[in-house]
Short mmCIF file of C-alpha atoms in Angstrom, two decimals:
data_model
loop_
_atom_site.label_atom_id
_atom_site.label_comp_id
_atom_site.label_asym_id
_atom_site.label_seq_id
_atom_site.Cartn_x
_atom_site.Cartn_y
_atom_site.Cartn_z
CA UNK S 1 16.44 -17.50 -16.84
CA UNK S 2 19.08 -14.93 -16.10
CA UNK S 3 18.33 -13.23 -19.54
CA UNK S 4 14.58 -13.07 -19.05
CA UNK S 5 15.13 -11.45 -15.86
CA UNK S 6 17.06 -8.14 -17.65
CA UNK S 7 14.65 -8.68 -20.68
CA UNK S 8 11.86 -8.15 -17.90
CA UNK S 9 13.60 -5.79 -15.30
CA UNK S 10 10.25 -3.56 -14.47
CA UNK S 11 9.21 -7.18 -12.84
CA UNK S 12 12.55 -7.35 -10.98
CA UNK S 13 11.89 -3.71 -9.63
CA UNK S 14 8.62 -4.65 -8.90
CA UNK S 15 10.04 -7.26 -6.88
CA UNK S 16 12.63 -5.22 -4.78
CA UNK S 17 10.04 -2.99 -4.09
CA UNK S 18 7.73 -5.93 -2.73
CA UNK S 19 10.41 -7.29 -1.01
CA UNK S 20 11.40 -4.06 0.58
CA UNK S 21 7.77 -3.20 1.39
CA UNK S 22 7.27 -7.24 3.18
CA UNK S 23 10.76 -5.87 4.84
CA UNK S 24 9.60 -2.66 7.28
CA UNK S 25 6.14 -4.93 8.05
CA UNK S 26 8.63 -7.55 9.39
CA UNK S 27 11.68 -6.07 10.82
CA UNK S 28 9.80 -2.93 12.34
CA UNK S 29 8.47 -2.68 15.99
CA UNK S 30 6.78 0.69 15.40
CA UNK S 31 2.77 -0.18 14.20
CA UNK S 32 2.76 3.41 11.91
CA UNK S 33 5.60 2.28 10.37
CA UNK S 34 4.36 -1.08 9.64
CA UNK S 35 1.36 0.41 8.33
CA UNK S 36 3.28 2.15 6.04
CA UNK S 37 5.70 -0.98 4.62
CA UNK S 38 2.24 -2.47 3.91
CA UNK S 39 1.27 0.32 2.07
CA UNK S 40 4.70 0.02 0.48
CA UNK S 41 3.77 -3.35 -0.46
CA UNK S 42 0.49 -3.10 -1.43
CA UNK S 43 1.04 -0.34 -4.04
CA UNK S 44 3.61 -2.56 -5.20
CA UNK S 45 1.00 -4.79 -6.12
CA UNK S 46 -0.70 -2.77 -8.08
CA UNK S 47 2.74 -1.82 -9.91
CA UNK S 48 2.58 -5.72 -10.99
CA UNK S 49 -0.60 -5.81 -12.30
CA UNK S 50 -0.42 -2.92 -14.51
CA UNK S 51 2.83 -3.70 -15.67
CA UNK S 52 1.14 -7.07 -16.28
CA UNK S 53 -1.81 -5.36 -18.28
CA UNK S 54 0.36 -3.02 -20.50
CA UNK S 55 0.68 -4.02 -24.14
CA UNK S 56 3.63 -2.53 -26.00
CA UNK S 57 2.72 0.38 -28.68
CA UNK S 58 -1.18 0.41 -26.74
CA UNK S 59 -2.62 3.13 -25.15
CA UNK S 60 -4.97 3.75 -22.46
CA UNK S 61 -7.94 1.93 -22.79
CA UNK S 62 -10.26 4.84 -23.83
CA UNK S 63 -11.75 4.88 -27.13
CA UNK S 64 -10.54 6.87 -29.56
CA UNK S 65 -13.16 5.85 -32.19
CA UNK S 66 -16.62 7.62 -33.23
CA UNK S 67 -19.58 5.92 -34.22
CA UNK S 68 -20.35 3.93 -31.61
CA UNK S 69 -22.24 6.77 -29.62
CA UNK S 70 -19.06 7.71 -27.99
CA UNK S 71 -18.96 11.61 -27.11
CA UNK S 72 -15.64 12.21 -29.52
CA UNK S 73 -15.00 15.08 -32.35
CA UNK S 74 -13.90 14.09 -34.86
CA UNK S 75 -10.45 15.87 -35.12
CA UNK S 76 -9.29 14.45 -31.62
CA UNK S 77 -10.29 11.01 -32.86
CA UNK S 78 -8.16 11.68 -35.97
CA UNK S 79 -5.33 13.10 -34.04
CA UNK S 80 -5.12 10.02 -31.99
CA UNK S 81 -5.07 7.30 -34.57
CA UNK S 82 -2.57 8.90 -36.59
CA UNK S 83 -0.47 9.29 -33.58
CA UNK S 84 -1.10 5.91 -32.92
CA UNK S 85 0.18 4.92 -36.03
CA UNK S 86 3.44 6.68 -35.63
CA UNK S 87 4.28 4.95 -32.41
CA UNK S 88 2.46 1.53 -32.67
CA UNK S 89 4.73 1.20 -36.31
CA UNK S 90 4.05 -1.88 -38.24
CA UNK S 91 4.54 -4.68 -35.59
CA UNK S 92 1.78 -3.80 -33.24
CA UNK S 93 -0.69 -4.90 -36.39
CA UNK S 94 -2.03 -8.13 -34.37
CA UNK S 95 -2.20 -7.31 -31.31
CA UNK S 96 -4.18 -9.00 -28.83
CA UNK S 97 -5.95 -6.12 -27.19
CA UNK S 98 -6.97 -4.66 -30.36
CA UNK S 99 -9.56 -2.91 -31.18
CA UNK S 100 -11.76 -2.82 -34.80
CA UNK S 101 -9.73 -0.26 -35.84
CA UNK S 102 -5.88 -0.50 -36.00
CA UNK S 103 -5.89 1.37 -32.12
CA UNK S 104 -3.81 -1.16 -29.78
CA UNK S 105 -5.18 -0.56 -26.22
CA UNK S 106 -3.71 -1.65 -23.17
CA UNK S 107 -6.10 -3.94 -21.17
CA UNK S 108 -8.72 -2.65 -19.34
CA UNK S 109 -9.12 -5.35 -16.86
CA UNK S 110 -5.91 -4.97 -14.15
CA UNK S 111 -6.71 -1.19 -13.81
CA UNK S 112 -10.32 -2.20 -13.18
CA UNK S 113 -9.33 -4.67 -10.25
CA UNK S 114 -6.77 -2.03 -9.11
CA UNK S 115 -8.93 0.91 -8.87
CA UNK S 116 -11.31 -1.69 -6.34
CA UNK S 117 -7.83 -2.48 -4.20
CA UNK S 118 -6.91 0.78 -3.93
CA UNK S 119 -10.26 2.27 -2.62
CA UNK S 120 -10.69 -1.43 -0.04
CA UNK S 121 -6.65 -0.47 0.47
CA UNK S 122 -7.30 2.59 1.92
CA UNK S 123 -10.03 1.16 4.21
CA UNK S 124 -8.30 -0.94 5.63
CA UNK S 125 -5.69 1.39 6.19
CA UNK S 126 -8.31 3.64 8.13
CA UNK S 127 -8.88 0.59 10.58
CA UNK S 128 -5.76 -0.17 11.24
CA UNK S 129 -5.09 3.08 11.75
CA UNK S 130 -7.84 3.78 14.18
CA UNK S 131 -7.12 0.49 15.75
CA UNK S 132 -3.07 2.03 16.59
CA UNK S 133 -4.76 5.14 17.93
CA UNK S 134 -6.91 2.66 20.10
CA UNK S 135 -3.75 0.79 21.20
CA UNK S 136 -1.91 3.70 22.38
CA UNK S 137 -4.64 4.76 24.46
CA UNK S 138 -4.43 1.76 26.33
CA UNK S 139 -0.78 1.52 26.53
CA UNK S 140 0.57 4.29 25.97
CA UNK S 141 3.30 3.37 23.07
CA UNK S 142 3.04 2.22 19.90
CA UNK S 143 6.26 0.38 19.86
CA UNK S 144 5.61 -3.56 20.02
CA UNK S 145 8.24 -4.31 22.19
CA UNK S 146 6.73 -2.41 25.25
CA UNK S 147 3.10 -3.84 24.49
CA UNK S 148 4.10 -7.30 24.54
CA UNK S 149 6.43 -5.79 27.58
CA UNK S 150 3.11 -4.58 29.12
CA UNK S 151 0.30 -7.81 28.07
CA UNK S 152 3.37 -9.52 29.94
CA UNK S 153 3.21 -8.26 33.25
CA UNK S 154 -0.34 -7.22 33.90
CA UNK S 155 -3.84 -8.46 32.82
CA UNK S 156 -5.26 -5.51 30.98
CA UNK S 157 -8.71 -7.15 30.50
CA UNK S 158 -10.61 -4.91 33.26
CA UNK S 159 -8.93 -1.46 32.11
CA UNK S 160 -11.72 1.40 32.67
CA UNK S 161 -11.19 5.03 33.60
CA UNK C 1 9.27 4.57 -27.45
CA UNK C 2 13.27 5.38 -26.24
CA UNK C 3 11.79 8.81 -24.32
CA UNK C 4 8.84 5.84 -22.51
CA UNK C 5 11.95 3.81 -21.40
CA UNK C 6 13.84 6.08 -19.83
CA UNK C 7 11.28 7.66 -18.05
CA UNK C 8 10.21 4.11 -16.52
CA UNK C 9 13.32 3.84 -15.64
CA UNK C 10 13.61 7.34 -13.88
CA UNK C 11 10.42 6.19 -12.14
CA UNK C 12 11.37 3.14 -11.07
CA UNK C 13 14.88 4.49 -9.72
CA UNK C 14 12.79 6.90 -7.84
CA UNK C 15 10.57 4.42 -6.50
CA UNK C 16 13.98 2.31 -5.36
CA UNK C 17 15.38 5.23 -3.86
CA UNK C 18 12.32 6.41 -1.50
CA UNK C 19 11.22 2.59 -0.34
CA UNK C 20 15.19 2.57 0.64
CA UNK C 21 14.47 5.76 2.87
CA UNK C 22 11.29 4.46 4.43
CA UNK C 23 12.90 1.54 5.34
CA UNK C 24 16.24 3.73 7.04
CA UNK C 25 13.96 6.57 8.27
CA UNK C 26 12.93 6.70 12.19
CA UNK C 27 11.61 9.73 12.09
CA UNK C 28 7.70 9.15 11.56
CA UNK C 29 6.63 12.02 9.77
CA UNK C 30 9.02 11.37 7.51
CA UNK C 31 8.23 7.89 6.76
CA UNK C 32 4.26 9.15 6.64
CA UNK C 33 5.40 11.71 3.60
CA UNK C 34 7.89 9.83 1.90
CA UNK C 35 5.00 6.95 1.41
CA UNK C 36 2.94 9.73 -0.16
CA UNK C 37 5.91 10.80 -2.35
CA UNK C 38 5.83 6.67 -3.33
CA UNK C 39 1.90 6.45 -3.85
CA UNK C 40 2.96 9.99 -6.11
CA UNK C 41 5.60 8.77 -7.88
CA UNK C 42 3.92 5.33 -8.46
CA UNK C 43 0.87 7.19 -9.74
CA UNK C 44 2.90 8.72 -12.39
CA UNK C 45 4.80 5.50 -13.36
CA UNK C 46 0.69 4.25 -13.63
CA UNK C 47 0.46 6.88 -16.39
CA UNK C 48 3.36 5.90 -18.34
CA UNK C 49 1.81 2.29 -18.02
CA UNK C 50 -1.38 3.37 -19.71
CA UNK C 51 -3.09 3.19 -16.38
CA UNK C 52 -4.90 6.27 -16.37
CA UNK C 53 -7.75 6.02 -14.29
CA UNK C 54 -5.28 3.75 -11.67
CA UNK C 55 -3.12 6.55 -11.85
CA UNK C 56 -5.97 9.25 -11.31
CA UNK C 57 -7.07 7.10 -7.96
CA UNK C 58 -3.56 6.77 -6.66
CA UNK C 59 -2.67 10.44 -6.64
CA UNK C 60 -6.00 11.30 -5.14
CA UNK C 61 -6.76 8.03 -2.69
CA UNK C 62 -3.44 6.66 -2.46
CA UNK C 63 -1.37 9.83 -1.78
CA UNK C 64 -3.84 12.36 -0.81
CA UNK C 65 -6.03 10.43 1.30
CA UNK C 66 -4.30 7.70 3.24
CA UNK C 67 -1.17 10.17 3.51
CA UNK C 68 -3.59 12.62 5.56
CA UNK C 69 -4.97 9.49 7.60
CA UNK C 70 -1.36 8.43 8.30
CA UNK C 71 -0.76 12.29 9.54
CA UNK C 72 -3.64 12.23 11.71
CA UNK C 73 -2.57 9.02 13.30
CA UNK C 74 0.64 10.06 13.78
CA UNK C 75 -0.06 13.13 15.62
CA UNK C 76 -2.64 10.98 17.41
CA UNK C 77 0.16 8.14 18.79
CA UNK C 78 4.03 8.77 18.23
CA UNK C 79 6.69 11.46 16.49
CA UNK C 80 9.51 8.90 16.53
CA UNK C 81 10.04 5.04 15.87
CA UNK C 82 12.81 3.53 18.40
CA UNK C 83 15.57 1.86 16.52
CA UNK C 84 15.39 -2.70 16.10
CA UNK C 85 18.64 -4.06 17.51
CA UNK C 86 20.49 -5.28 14.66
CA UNK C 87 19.70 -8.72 15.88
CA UNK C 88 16.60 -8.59 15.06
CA UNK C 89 17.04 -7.72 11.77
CA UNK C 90 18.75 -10.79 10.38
CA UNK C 91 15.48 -13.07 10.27
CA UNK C 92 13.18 -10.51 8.88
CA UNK C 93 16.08 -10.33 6.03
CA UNK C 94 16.59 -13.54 5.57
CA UNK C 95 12.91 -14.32 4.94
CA UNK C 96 12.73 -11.27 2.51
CA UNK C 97 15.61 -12.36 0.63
CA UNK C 98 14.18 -16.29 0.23
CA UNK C 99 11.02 -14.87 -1.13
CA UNK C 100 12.55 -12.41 -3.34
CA UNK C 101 14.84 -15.07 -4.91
CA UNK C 102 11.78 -17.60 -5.53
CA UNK C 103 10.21 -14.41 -7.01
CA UNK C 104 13.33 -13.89 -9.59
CA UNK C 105 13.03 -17.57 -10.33
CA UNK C 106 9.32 -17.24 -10.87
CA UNK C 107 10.07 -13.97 -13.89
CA UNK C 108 11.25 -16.86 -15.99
CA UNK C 109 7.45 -18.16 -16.60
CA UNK C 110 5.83 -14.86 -17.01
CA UNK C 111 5.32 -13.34 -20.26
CA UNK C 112 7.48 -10.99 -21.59
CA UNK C 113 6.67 -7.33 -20.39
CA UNK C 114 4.45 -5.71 -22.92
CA UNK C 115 3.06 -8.83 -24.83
CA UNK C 116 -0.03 -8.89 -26.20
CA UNK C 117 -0.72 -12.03 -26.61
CA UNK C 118 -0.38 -12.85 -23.29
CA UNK C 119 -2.47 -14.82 -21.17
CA UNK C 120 -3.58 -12.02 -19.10
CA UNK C 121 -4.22 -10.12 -21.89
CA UNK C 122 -5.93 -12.52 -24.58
CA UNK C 123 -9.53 -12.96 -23.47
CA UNK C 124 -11.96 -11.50 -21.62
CA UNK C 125 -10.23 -7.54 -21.48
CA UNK C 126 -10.91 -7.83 -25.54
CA UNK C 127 -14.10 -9.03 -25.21
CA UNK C 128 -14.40 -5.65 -22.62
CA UNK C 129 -13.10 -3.76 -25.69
CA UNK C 130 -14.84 -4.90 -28.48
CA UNK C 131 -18.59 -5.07 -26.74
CA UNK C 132 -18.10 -1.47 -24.76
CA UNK C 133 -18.74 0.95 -27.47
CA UNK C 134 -22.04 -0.97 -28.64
CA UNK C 135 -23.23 -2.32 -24.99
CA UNK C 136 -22.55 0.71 -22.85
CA UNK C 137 -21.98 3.61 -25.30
CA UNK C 138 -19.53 5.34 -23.21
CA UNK C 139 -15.84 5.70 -24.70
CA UNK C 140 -14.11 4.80 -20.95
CA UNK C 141 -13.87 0.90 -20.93
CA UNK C 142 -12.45 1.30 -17.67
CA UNK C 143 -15.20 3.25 -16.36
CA UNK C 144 -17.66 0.74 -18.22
CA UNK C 145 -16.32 -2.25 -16.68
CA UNK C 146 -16.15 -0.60 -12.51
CA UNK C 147 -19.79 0.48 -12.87
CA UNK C 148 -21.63 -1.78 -15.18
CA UNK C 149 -19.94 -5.35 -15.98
CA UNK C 150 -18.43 -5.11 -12.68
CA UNK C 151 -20.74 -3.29 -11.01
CA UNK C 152 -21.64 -5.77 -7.83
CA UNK C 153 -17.84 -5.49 -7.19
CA UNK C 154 -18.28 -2.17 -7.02
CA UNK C 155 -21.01 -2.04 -4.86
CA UNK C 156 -18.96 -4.87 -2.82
CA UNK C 157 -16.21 -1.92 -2.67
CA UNK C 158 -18.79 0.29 -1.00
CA UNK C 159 -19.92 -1.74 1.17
CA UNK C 160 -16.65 -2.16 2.58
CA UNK C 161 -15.42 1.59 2.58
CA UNK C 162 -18.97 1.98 4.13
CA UNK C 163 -17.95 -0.86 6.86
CA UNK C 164 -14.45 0.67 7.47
CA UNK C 165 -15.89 3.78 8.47
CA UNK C 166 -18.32 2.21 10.82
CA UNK C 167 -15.03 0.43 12.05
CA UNK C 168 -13.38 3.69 13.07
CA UNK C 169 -16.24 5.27 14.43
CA UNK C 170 -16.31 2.10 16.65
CA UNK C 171 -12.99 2.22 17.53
CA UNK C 172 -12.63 6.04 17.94
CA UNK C 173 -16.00 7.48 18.80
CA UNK C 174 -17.38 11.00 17.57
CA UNK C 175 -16.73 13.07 20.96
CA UNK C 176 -13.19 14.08 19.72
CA UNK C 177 -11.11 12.53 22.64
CA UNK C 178 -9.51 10.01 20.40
CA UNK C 179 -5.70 10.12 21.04
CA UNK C 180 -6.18 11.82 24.10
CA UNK C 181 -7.98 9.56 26.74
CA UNK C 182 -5.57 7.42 28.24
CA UNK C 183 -6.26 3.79 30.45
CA UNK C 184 -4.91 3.25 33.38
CA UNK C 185 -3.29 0.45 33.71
CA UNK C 186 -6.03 -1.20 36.72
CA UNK C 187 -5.75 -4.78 35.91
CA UNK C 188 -4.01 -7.47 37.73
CA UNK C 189 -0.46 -7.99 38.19
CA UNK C 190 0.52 -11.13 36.52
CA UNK C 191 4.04 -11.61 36.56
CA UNK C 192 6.87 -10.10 38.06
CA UNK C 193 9.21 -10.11 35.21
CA UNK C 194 9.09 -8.47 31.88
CA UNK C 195 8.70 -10.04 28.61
CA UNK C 196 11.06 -12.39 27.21
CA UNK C 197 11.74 -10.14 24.37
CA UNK C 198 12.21 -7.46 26.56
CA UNK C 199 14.51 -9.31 29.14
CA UNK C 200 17.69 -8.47 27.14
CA UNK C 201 17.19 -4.45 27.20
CA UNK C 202 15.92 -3.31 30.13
CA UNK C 203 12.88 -1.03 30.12
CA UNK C 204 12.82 1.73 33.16
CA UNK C 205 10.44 0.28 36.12
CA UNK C 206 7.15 -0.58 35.03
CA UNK C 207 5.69 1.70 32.22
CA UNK C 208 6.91 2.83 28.68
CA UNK C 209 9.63 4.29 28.40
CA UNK C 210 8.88 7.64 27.34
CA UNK C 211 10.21 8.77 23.99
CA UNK C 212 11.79 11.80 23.52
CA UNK C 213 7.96 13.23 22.53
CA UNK C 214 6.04 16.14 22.00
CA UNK C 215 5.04 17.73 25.89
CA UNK C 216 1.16 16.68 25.22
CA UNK C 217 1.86 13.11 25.65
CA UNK C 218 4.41 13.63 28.88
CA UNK C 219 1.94 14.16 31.36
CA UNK C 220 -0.75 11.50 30.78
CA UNK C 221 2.43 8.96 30.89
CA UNK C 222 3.32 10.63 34.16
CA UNK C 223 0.09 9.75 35.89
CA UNK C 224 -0.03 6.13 34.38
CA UNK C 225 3.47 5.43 36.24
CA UNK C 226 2.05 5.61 39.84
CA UNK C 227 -1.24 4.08 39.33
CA UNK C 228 0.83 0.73 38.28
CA UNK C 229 2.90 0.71 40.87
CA UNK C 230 0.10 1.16 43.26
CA UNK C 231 -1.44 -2.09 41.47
CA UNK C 232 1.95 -3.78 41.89
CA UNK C 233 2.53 -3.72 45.66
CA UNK C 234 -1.26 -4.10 46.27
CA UNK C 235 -1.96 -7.48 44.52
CA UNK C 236 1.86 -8.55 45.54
#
């Protein structure tokens, strides 16, 4: 186990930085700076999943071949699959995300589902956002301790101007 | 390949280093750009990964947009984050630590980092491949999958943004006041004492304890301090 751990250390790092990121939403009182471990954490996330979806030698998952209708000259196209030869080298010959031609591409799927967390990510960053802008109006602070200080000692439920 | 590794590596140390920060940092701008500088930094790693749309989205979403959201907010609410006892430290990093570990434990079963024959990476993001050129006829597969195979997820991801937005207006109205209105306190005394987290350090009196803040803030908190002690001695 030890050895796949430094065989695999970009999931390790993904893990501190997860861990790090679940760290500031706990241990901080201050609702920004939660926000902003759970942003932390979040693009962590997405860190995994690519790093899941990369296949060694590929490249991103744009086609490089012509004849299929695709909008390529045909220099680039040539340009690319020769490079691709020089770094994919022999090994990369069966890969799994491979393409008709010998083009290794990385898959396509984890950026798809990544691109749709990031947008929905920000979103709900916006709300929680506009919800701490909300909360300080009320009360005036944005540090937890003196909200729960505050829902303590008086029963905000009529509060008008 | 060697020049790849080492700049993952350079990436991730970078991404170490700044999530270290945020977590040290009071100061709230600070924290607000140095999560930018993460969403950048990440978005560059993305690139190295093959990610390239991801990486497109997370420089422009992830570290343009949210990082001017976070700036708004900030300006809106607070400059500075008050420091956490050490006590209350411990549990947080205890729980953090637990689930970290299981995590390590868990890198055992997953496949090694670049396979391509891995599970994730056997079926249906070939299938993506091989059918894009002849079913969609645009070179992208990325952009083929978001808006065509995927496309109700899509729309699902715009209804939501569209619902978010809604959200905010809710929550923060159009008249441009947000921030700046503040409740008085008018509600009924409850109890005399203050919260059982708050028992150990004592807060001044009755209302927050201003932070050392920009002079905006100062004087909306000076009118909230009378108007709950009024409500104090008139319901005790």
């Amino acid at each position: 186990m030890i050895s796949a751990v430094f065989e695999n250390y970009h999931y390790s790092v993904v893990i501190i930085l997860m861990m790090t990121g679940l760290y500031v939403v706990f241990s901080s009182r201050n609702l920004i700076k939660k926000l902003v471990g759970l942003s932390v954490f979040q693009t962590s996330v997405f860190l995994l999943y690519i790093t899941i979806g990369k296949v060694a030698g590929g490249q991103p998952p744009i086609l490089v071949e012509d004849g299929h209708g695709g909008g390529h000259g045909d220099s680039t196209d040539h340009h690319a699959e020769t490079a691709m030869n020089l770094l994919a080298g022999g090994e990369a010959k069966v890969g799994g995300a491979q393409h008709s031609a010998e083009v290794l591409y990385s898959n396509p799927l984890p950026h798809v589902l990544i691109l749709t967390a990031i947008v929905v990510g920000v979103a709900t960053l916006a709300i929680g956002l506009a919800l701490v802008v909300r909360i300080r109006e009320v009360y005036g602070s944005i540090e937890e301790d003196v909200i729960a200080d505050l829902d303590h000692r008086y029963n905000l439920e009529g509060t008008a101007d | 390949m060697a020049s790849t590794i080492l700049l993952d590596i350079g990436f991730m140390a970078m991404l170490v280093v700044v999530a270290f920060a945020i977590v040290r940092l009071r100061s709230l701008f600070a924290i607000v750009m140095l999560q930018g500088v993460y969403s950048l930094v990440s978005a560059a790693w993305f690139v190295s990964l093959d990610a390239v749309d991801v990486a497109f989205t997370e420089a422009a979403v992830g570290a343009g947009v949210s990082t001017v959201l976070m700036l708004a907010a900030m300006l809106l609410a607070d400059r500075e984050s008050r420091p956490v006892p050490l006590g209350r430290q411990i549990g947080p990093l205890l729980i953090v630590v637990f689930a970290g570990l299981a995590m390590f434990y868990a890198i055992g079963d997953m496949p090694a980092y670049g396979d391509a024959h891995s599970p994730a990476n056997s079926y249906v993001g070939n299938d993506y491949l091989d059918r894009t050129a002849e079913e969609i006829h645009i070179p992208n597969v990325v952009t083929a999958v978001l808006a065509s195979y995927r496309g109700y997820d899509t729309f699902g991801e715009a209804v939501v943004v569209f619902a978010a937005g809604l959200g905010v207006l809710l929550l923060l109205g159009l008249n441009g006041n947000a921030g700046r209105w503040r409740a008085k306190p008018n509600g009924v005394r409850i109890s005399k004492q203050a919260a059982p987290a708050a028992r150990k350090r004592p807060l001044p009196a009755d209302a927050p304890q201003p932070a050392p803040a920009p002079a905006a803030a100062s004087p909306t908190r000076r009118t909230k301090k009378p108007t709950a002690k009024t409500k104090k001695g008139g319901s005790s």
